[in-house]
CSV table of C-alpha atoms and ligand atoms in Angstrom, one decimal:
chain,number,residue,atom,x,y,z
A,5,MET,CA,101.7,108.5,55.7
A,6,ALA,CA,99.3,109.2,52.9
A,7,SER,CA,96.5,106.5,52.1
A,8,ARG,CA,98.0,104.1,49.5
A,9,THR,CA,94.5,103.3,47.9
A,10,ALA,CA,93.0,105.2,45.1
A,11,VAL,CA,89.7,106.1,46.8
A,12,GLU,CA,87.1,107.4,44.6
A,13,HIS,CA,84.1,109.5,46.1
A,14,PRO,CA,81.3,109.4,43.7
A,15,THR,CA,79.7,112.8,43.3
A,16,ALA,CA,76.3,112.5,45.4
A,17,THR,CA,73.6,113.6,43.0
A,18,VAL,CA,71.3,114.2,46.0
A,19,PRO,CA,72.2,115.8,49.3
A,20,VAL,CA,72.3,113.0,51.9
A,21,HIS,CA,69.6,114.5,53.9
A,22,LYS,CA,67.4,114.5,51.0
A,23,ASP,CA,68.5,111.0,49.8
A,24,PRO,CA,65.3,108.8,49.5
A,25,ASP,CA,67.3,105.6,50.6
A,26,ILE,CA,68.3,107.2,53.7
A,27,LEU,CA,65.0,108.8,54.6
A,28,ALA,CA,63.1,105.5,54.1
A,29,ALA,CA,65.7,103.7,56.0
A,30,ALA,CA,65.6,106.1,58.9
A,31,ALA,CA,61.8,105.7,58.9
A,32,ARG,CA,61.8,101.9,58.6
A,33,MET,CA,64.7,100.9,60.6
A,34,ALA,CA,64.1,102.8,63.9
A,35,GLY,CA,63.8,100.5,66.8
A,36,GLU,CA,64.5,97.4,64.7
A,37,ASP,CA,67.2,94.7,65.1
A,38,LEU,CA,70.1,93.6,62.8
A,39,CYS,CA,70.5,89.9,63.2
A,40,SER,CA,71.1,89.1,59.5
A,41,ILE,CA,71.8,90.9,56.5
A,42,ALA,CA,68.6,89.3,55.2
A,43,ASP,CA,66.6,91.9,57.7
A,44,LEU,CA,67.7,94.6,55.5
A,45,SER,CA,66.2,95.6,51.9
A,46,SER,CA,68.4,96.5,49.2
A,47,SER,CA,67.7,100.2,49.6
A,48,GLU,CA,68.4,99.9,53.3
A,49,VAL,CA,71.8,98.4,52.5
A,50,ARG,CA,72.5,101.2,50.1
A,51,ALA,CA,71.4,103.8,52.8
A,52,ILE,CA,73.8,102.4,55.4
A,53,LEU,CA,76.7,102.7,52.9
A,54,LYS,CA,75.8,106.2,51.8
A,55,LEU,CA,75.6,107.3,55.5
A,56,GLY,CA,78.7,105.5,56.3
A,57,ARG,CA,80.4,107.6,53.8
A,58,GLU,CA,78.8,110.9,54.9
A,59,VAL,CA,79.6,110.1,58.5
A,60,LYS,CA,83.2,109.4,57.7
A,61,HIS,CA,83.7,112.6,55.9
A,62,ASN,CA,81.6,114.8,58.3
A,63,PRO,CA,82.0,113.3,61.8
A,64,ARG,CA,81.5,116.5,63.7
A,65,GLU,CA,77.9,116.6,62.3
A,66,TYR,CA,77.1,113.6,64.1
A,67,ARG,CA,79.1,114.5,67.4
A,68,HIS,CA,75.8,114.8,69.5
A,69,ALA,CA,73.4,112.5,67.5
A,70,LEU,CA,73.3,109.9,70.1
A,71,ASP,CA,73.9,112.0,73.3
A,72,ALA,CA,73.3,109.9,76.6
A,73,LYS,CA,72.5,106.9,74.7
A,74,GLN,CA,73.8,103.7,76.4
A,75,MET,CA,74.9,100.7,74.5
A,76,VAL,CA,75.9,97.4,75.9
A,77,LEU,CA,78.4,94.9,74.3
A,78,MET,CA,78.3,91.3,75.5
A,79,PHE,CA,81.0,89.2,73.6
A,80,GLU,CA,81.3,85.5,74.1
A,81,LYS,CA,84.4,85.6,71.6
A,82,ALA,CA,87.5,87.6,71.4
A,83,SER,CA,87.4,90.9,69.3
A,84,LEU,CA,89.7,93.7,68.4
A,85,ARG,CA,87.9,95.4,65.4
A,86,THR,CA,84.4,95.1,66.2
A,87,ARG,CA,84.6,95.9,70.0
A,88,LEU,CA,86.8,99.1,69.3
A,89,ALA,CA,84.9,100.0,66.2
A,90,PHE,CA,81.4,100.1,68.1
A,91,GLU,CA,83.0,101.7,71.3
A,92,THR,CA,84.8,104.4,69.4
A,93,GLY,CA,81.9,105.0,67.1
A,94,PHE,CA,79.2,105.2,69.8
A,95,ASN,CA,81.3,107.4,72.1
A,96,THR,CA,82.1,109.9,69.2
A,97,MET,CA,78.4,110.3,68.7
A,98,GLY,CA,77.8,111.1,72.5
A,99,GLY,CA,76.8,107.7,73.7
A,100,ASN,CA,78.3,105.5,76.3
A,101,ALA,CA,79.4,102.0,75.7
A,102,ILE,CA,79.7,99.2,78.3
A,103,PHE,CA,81.5,96.2,77.6
A,104,VAL,CA,80.7,92.8,79.2
A,105,ASP,CA,83.4,90.0,78.6
A,106,GLN,CA,81.2,86.9,78.4
A,107,THR,CA,84.1,84.6,77.2
A,108,ASN,CA,84.0,82.7,80.3
A,109,SER,CA,80.3,82.6,81.0
A,110,PRO,CA,78.1,82.0,77.8
A,111,LEU,CA,75.0,83.9,77.5
A,112,GLY,CA,72.0,81.8,78.7
A,113,GLU,CA,74.0,79.8,81.1
A,114,ARG,CA,73.4,81.8,84.3
A,115,GLU,CA,69.8,82.8,83.5
A,116,THR,CA,67.7,82.6,80.3
A,117,ILE,CA,68.4,84.8,77.2
A,118,ALA,CA,64.7,86.2,77.7
A,119,ASP,CA,65.5,87.2,81.5
A,120,VAL,CA,68.7,88.9,80.3
A,121,ALA,CA,66.9,90.6,77.5
A,122,ARG,CA,63.9,92.0,80.0
A,123,ASN,CA,66.8,93.3,82.3
A,124,LEU,CA,68.9,95.0,79.6
A,125,GLU,CA,66.0,96.8,78.0
A,126,ARG,CA,65.3,98.7,81.4
A,127,TRP,CA,69.0,100.2,81.1
A,128,VAL,CA,70.2,100.3,77.7
A,129,ASP,CA,69.1,101.8,74.6
A,130,VAL,CA,71.0,99.0,72.2
A,131,ILE,CA,72.3,95.4,72.8
A,132,VAL,CA,75.3,94.2,70.7
A,133,LEU,CA,76.2,90.6,70.9
A,134,ARG,CA,79.0,88.5,69.5
A,135,THR,CA,78.0,84.9,70.2
A,136,TYR,CA,78.5,81.2,69.2
A,137,ALA,CA,74.9,80.2,68.6
A,138,HIS,CA,73.0,82.5,66.2
A,139,ASP,CA,69.9,81.5,68.2
A,140,THR,CA,71.3,83.6,71.0
A,141,ILE,CA,71.1,86.6,69.0
A,142,THR,CA,67.7,85.9,67.6
A,143,ASP,CA,66.3,84.9,71.0
A,144,MET,CA,67.6,88.3,72.5
A,145,ALA,CA,66.0,90.3,69.6
A,146,ALA,CA,62.8,88.3,70.2
A,147,ASN,CA,62.6,89.4,73.9
A,148,ALA,CA,64.3,92.9,74.1
A,149,ARG,CA,62.4,95.9,73.3
A,150,VAL,CA,65.5,97.7,72.1
A,151,PRO,CA,67.6,97.2,69.0
A,152,VAL,CA,69.9,94.1,69.0
A,153,ILE,CA,72.9,94.0,66.7
A,154,ASN,CA,74.8,90.9,65.6
A,155,ALA,CA,78.5,91.6,66.0
A,156,LEU,CA,79.3,88.0,64.9
A,157,SER,CA,77.7,84.6,65.4
A,158,ASP,CA,78.8,81.2,63.9
A,159,PHE,CA,76.3,81.9,61.2
A,160,GLU,CA,76.7,85.7,60.2
A,161,HIS,CA,78.8,88.7,60.6
A,162,PRO,CA,76.6,91.4,59.0
A,163,CYS,CA,78.5,94.5,60.3
A,164,GLN,CA,81.7,93.1,58.6
A,165,ALA,CA,80.1,92.7,55.2
A,166,LEU,CA,78.5,96.5,55.3
A,167,ALA,CA,82.1,97.9,56.0
A,168,ASP,CA,83.6,95.7,53.3
A,169,PHE,CA,81.1,96.9,50.6
A,170,MET,CA,81.5,100.3,51.8
A,171,ALA,CA,85.3,99.9,51.1
A,172,LEU,CA,84.5,98.2,47.7
A,173,GLU,CA,82.1,101.2,46.8
A,174,GLU,CA,84.8,103.8,47.7
A,175,HIS,CA,87.6,101.9,45.6
A,176,PHE,CA,85.5,101.3,42.6
A,177,GLY,CA,82.9,103.9,42.7
A,178,LYS,CA,80.0,101.4,42.5
A,179,VAL,CA,79.2,97.8,43.5
A,180,ALA,CA,76.7,96.7,40.9
A,181,GLY,CA,78.2,94.5,38.4
A,182,LEU,CA,81.4,94.1,40.2
A,183,ASN,CA,83.0,90.6,40.2
A,184,PHE,CA,83.5,89.7,43.9
A,185,THR,CA,85.0,86.4,44.8
A,186,PHE,CA,85.3,84.7,48.2
A,187,VAL,CA,87.8,81.8,48.7
A,188,GLY,CA,87.8,79.9,51.9
A,189,ASP,CA,85.4,78.6,54.5
A,190,GLY,CA,81.8,79.2,53.5
A,191,ASN,CA,80.5,80.5,57.3
A,192,ASN,CA,79.5,83.6,58.8
A,193,VAL,CA,81.8,86.2,57.1
A,194,CYS,CA,81.1,84.5,53.7
A,195,HIS,CA,77.2,84.2,54.4
A,196,SER,CA,77.0,88.1,55.2
A,197,LEU,CA,79.1,89.0,52.1
A,198,MET,CA,77.0,86.9,49.8
A,199,LEU,CA,73.7,88.6,51.0
A,200,THR,CA,75.2,92.1,51.0
A,201,GLY,CA,76.8,91.5,47.5
A,202,ALA,CA,73.4,90.1,46.4
A,203,GLN,CA,71.5,93.1,47.7
A,204,LEU,CA,73.9,95.4,45.7
A,205,GLY,CA,73.8,93.7,42.5
A,206,ALA,CA,77.4,92.3,42.6
A,207,ASN,CA,78.4,89.0,40.8
A,208,VAL,CA,79.4,86.9,43.8
A,209,THR,CA,81.4,83.8,43.3
A,210,VAL,CA,82.3,81.6,46.3
A,211,ALA,CA,85.2,78.9,46.3
A,212,THR,CA,85.2,76.5,49.3
A,213,PRO,CA,86.4,73.1,49.6
A,214,ARG,CA,83.8,70.3,49.6
A,215,GLY,CA,82.0,70.1,52.8
A,216,TYR,CA,82.5,73.8,53.7
A,217,SER,CA,80.3,75.2,51.1
A,218,PRO,CA,77.8,78.1,52.5
A,219,ASP,CA,74.6,77.3,54.1
A,220,ILE,CA,71.9,76.3,51.6
A,221,GLU,CA,69.4,78.8,53.2
A,222,ILE,CA,72.0,81.7,52.7
A,223,VAL,CA,72.3,80.5,49.1
A,224,THR,CA,68.7,80.4,48.4
A,225,ILE,CA,68.2,84.0,50.0
A,226,ALA,CA,71.2,85.2,48.2
A,227,ARG,CA,70.2,83.9,44.8
A,228,GLU,CA,66.6,85.6,45.2
A,229,MET,CA,68.2,88.8,46.0
A,230,ALA,CA,70.8,88.5,43.3
A,231,GLU,CA,68.0,87.8,40.7
A,232,ARG,CA,66.1,90.9,41.8
A,233,ASN,CA,69.2,93.0,41.7
A,234,GLY,CA,70.9,92.2,38.5
A,235,GLY,CA,73.6,90.0,40.0
A,236,GLU,CA,74.5,86.4,40.3
A,237,ILE,CA,75.7,83.8,42.9
A,238,ARG,CA,78.1,81.1,41.8
A,239,LEU,CA,79.5,78.4,44.1
A,240,LEU,CA,82.6,76.6,43.0
A,241,GLN,CA,85.1,74.2,44.4
A,242,ASP,CA,88.0,75.5,42.3
A,243,PRO,CA,89.9,78.6,43.7
A,244,HIS,CA,91.5,79.3,40.4
A,245,ALA,CA,88.5,79.3,38.2
A,246,ALA,CA,86.6,81.3,41.0
A,247,VAL,CA,89.1,84.2,40.8
A,248,GLU,CA,89.2,84.6,37.0
A,249,SER,CA,88.3,88.1,36.1
A,250,ALA,CA,87.6,89.0,39.8
A,251,ASP,CA,87.6,92.7,40.8
A,252,ALA,CA,87.8,91.7,44.4
A,253,VAL,CA,89.5,88.6,46.1
A,254,TYR,CA,88.4,88.0,49.7
A,255,THR,CA,89.5,85.4,52.2
A,256,ASP,CA,88.9,84.5,56.0
A,257,VAL,CA,90.6,82.3,58.2
A,258,CYS,CA,90.2,78.6,57.7
A,259,VAL,CA,89.6,77.8,61.4
A,260,SER,CA,86.9,80.2,63.0
A,261,MET,CA,86.6,80.8,66.6
A,262,GLY,CA,84.9,78.0,68.2
A,263,PHE,CA,86.5,75.5,65.6
A,264,GLU,CA,90.1,75.3,67.0
A,265,HIS,CA,89.8,71.7,67.6
A,266,GLU,CA,89.4,71.2,63.9
A,267,SER,CA,92.6,73.0,63.0
A,268,THR,CA,94.8,69.8,62.2
A,269,LYS,CA,92.0,68.4,60.1
A,270,ARG,CA,91.4,71.6,58.2
A,271,ALA,CA,95.0,72.5,57.3
A,272,PRO,CA,95.4,70.4,54.3
A,273,ILE,CA,91.8,70.5,53.1
A,274,PHE,CA,92.3,74.4,53.0
A,275,ARG,CA,95.8,74.6,51.7
A,276,PRO,CA,94.9,74.8,48.0
A,277,PHE,CA,92.7,77.6,48.8
A,278,GLN,CA,95.4,79.9,50.1
A,279,VAL,CA,95.4,83.4,48.4
A,280,ASN,CA,98.9,83.8,47.2
A,281,GLU,CA,100.6,85.7,44.4
A,282,ALA,CA,99.9,82.9,41.8
A,283,LEU,CA,96.2,82.9,42.8
A,284,MET,CA,95.9,86.9,42.7
A,285,ALA,CA,97.8,86.7,39.2
A,286,LYS,CA,94.6,85.1,37.8
A,287,ALA,CA,92.4,88.0,39.0
A,288,ALA,CA,91.9,91.0,37.1
A,289,PRO,CA,95.3,93.2,37.1
A,290,HIS,CA,93.4,95.9,39.0
A,291,ALA,CA,91.8,93.5,41.6
A,292,VAL,CA,91.8,94.2,45.3
A,293,PHE,CA,92.5,91.7,48.2
A,294,MET,CA,90.2,91.7,51.1
A,295,HIS,CA,90.2,90.1,54.5
A,296,CYS,CA,88.0,90.6,57.6
A,297,LEU,CA,91.1,90.2,59.8
A,298,PRO,CA,92.4,88.8,62.0
A,299,ALA,CA,94.7,87.0,59.5
A,300,ARG,CA,96.7,83.9,60.0
A,301,ARG,CA,99.6,85.1,57.8
A,302,ASN,CA,100.8,82.4,55.4
A,303,GLU,CA,98.2,80.1,56.1
A,304,GLU,CA,94.9,81.5,54.2
A,305,VAL,CA,96.9,84.5,52.7
A,306,THR,CA,100.5,85.1,52.3
A,307,ASP,CA,102.7,88.1,53.5
A,308,ALA,CA,103.1,89.0,50.0
A,309,VAL,CA,99.4,89.5,49.3
A,310,ILE,CA,98.1,90.9,52.4
A,311,ASP,CA,101.1,93.5,52.5
A,312,SER,CA,100.8,94.3,48.6
A,313,PRO,CA,99.5,97.4,47.2
A,314,GLN,CA,96.4,95.5,46.3
A,315,SER,CA,95.5,94.8,49.7
A,316,ILE,CA,92.7,97.1,51.3
A,317,VAL,CA,92.4,95.3,54.4
A,318,PHE,CA,93.1,98.2,56.7
A,319,ASP,CA,90.5,100.3,54.7
A,320,GLN,CA,87.8,97.7,55.6
A,321,ALA,CA,88.9,97.6,59.3
A,322,GLU,CA,88.6,101.5,59.3
A,323,ASN,CA,85.1,101.4,57.7
A,324,ARG,CA,83.9,99.0,60.4
A,325,MET,CA,83.5,102.2,62.5
A,326,HIS,CA,81.9,104.4,60.0
A,327,ALA,CA,79.4,101.7,58.7
A,328,GLN,CA,78.7,100.8,62.3
A,329,LYS,CA,78.0,104.6,63.2
A,330,ALA,CA,75.6,104.7,60.3
A,331,LEU,CA,73.9,101.5,61.4
A,332,LEU,CA,73.7,103.0,65.0
A,333,LEU,CA,72.1,106.1,63.7
A,334,LEU,CA,69.4,104.4,61.7
A,335,LEU,CA,68.5,101.9,64.5
A,336,LEU,CA,68.4,104.4,67.2
A,337,GLY,CA,66.7,107.2,65.5
A,338,GLY,CA,69.8,109.4,65.7
A,339,LEU,CA,69.3,111.5,62.5
A,340,ALA,CA,66.5,113.3,64.3
A,341,ASN,CA,69.4,115.1,66.3
A,342,VAL,CA,71.4,116.1,63.3
A,343,THR,CA,70.6,119.6,62.1
A,344,SER,CA,70.8,118.8,58.4
A,345,PHE,CA,68.1,116.1,58.8
A,346,GLN,CA,65.7,118.3,60.8
B,20,CP,N1,86.8,91.2,61.7
B,20,CP,C1,86.5,91.3,62.8
B,20,CP,O1,85.3,91.1,63.4
B,20,CP,O2,87.5,91.6,63.8
B,20,CP,P1,87.4,91.1,65.4
B,20,CP,O3,87.2,89.7,65.5
B,20,CP,O4,88.7,91.7,65.9
B,20,CP,O5,86.2,91.9,65.9
B,21,NVA,N1,85.2,83.5,60.5
B,21,NVA,C1,86.0,84.1,61.5
B,21,NVA,C2,85.7,85.6,61.6
B,21,NVA,C3,86.4,86.5,62.5
B,21,NVA,C4,86.1,88.0,62.4
B,21,NVA,C5,85.6,83.7,62.8
B,21,NVA,O1,84.4,83.5,63.0
B,21,NVA,O2,86.5,83.4,63.6
C-alpha cells in the first residue's frame, strides 16, 4: 500500500558527506553519551536528522558501518518500538544487539550501577538503557567508557523526539517556525520534544492539566535554546487555546509506565485534554496528528483522530529506526567506515 503522507524531501544543497553539521557532529559526538537532548547542540540535532534521512534513503551505504560492534540493551520497562528500532537498525549496519530484560530486576539492585558499567565496557561498544530513574542513566554514563544512550527514563525520551522532528521535517520541509503543540502529561516525551523543538527553532506550545506541567529545569533550558534559535516555548492549561494555528498536535498517554497506580486519579483530570475531532478542528487545516505510541485508544486520543489521514504516527515509528541509526553512527564513529565519508 502506498504511503498516505505527502512526504517532502528538501533538495540538499550540500552532499551529505560534505555537510558541515554532519562533519562537526561526527568529530564532536564520537564516544559521547546521549542522556538528554540537552547534551546536543542545535547543529548536532540538525546533523542527526539529516543523517537519518540519508540513512533512510540509502541504507545499503551503511550496511557495514558498524561491523562487529556489540550493543547491549538493558530495559527496566516494556518496549516495542525502541527495542526493535535499535536492534534492527544496529543489525542492519553490521552490529550485534544483545537484549537484557531488567523488568524484574531493576538496575543497581544486584550490584552498583558503577560496577555494571565497569563490566559492560569490557565487552560492548554501546549501552542502551530504559529505566525508571533518570539517575540510573547518568550514573551509567559517568562510569562507562563507552557511549550510553537513554532509551527512555521517567525524565526524558530523546530518541523519540529525534525521530518525531525528523518526521516533521519530512512532512513540512522544515521545522524552524513551525507551530508545534503538545497536549497531555508534561513528562518524559514532552520534555524531549520541548528541547528538540527549541534547538530547531520551532514554536513549542505545551498544554497540561495543573500539576502536570513540564519540569522547570527543562522549561528554563528549552527557553534559552528557543531564544538562541528563533523559536518560543509557551506553557498553557487550555488545550483549545494551545492548538489554535498548530501545524502539529502531539499527545502521549496520560498514565506513563510506573504511574499505573495513579490511573483512577488521572482519568478525570486528563479527560478535557483528549485529542478528538473537535480539538483537531481548532488546529490549522493542514495540521498533522502525532503520538509516540503506544496509544490508549479513546483515552488521550480518539480512533477518529489517530486513524485519520492527518495522523503520521506510523511515520514517526518508522523514523525511530532511521534516527537511531544516525545517532549510533555518530556516537560509534561509524561514518569512518562508509566510503563516501572517507
Ligand atoms: N514510543 C516508544 O518508545 O515505544 P515503546 O515503548 O514501544 O518502545
Ligand atoms: N510517557 C510514556 C511514553 C512511552 C513511550 C511512558 O513513559 O510510558
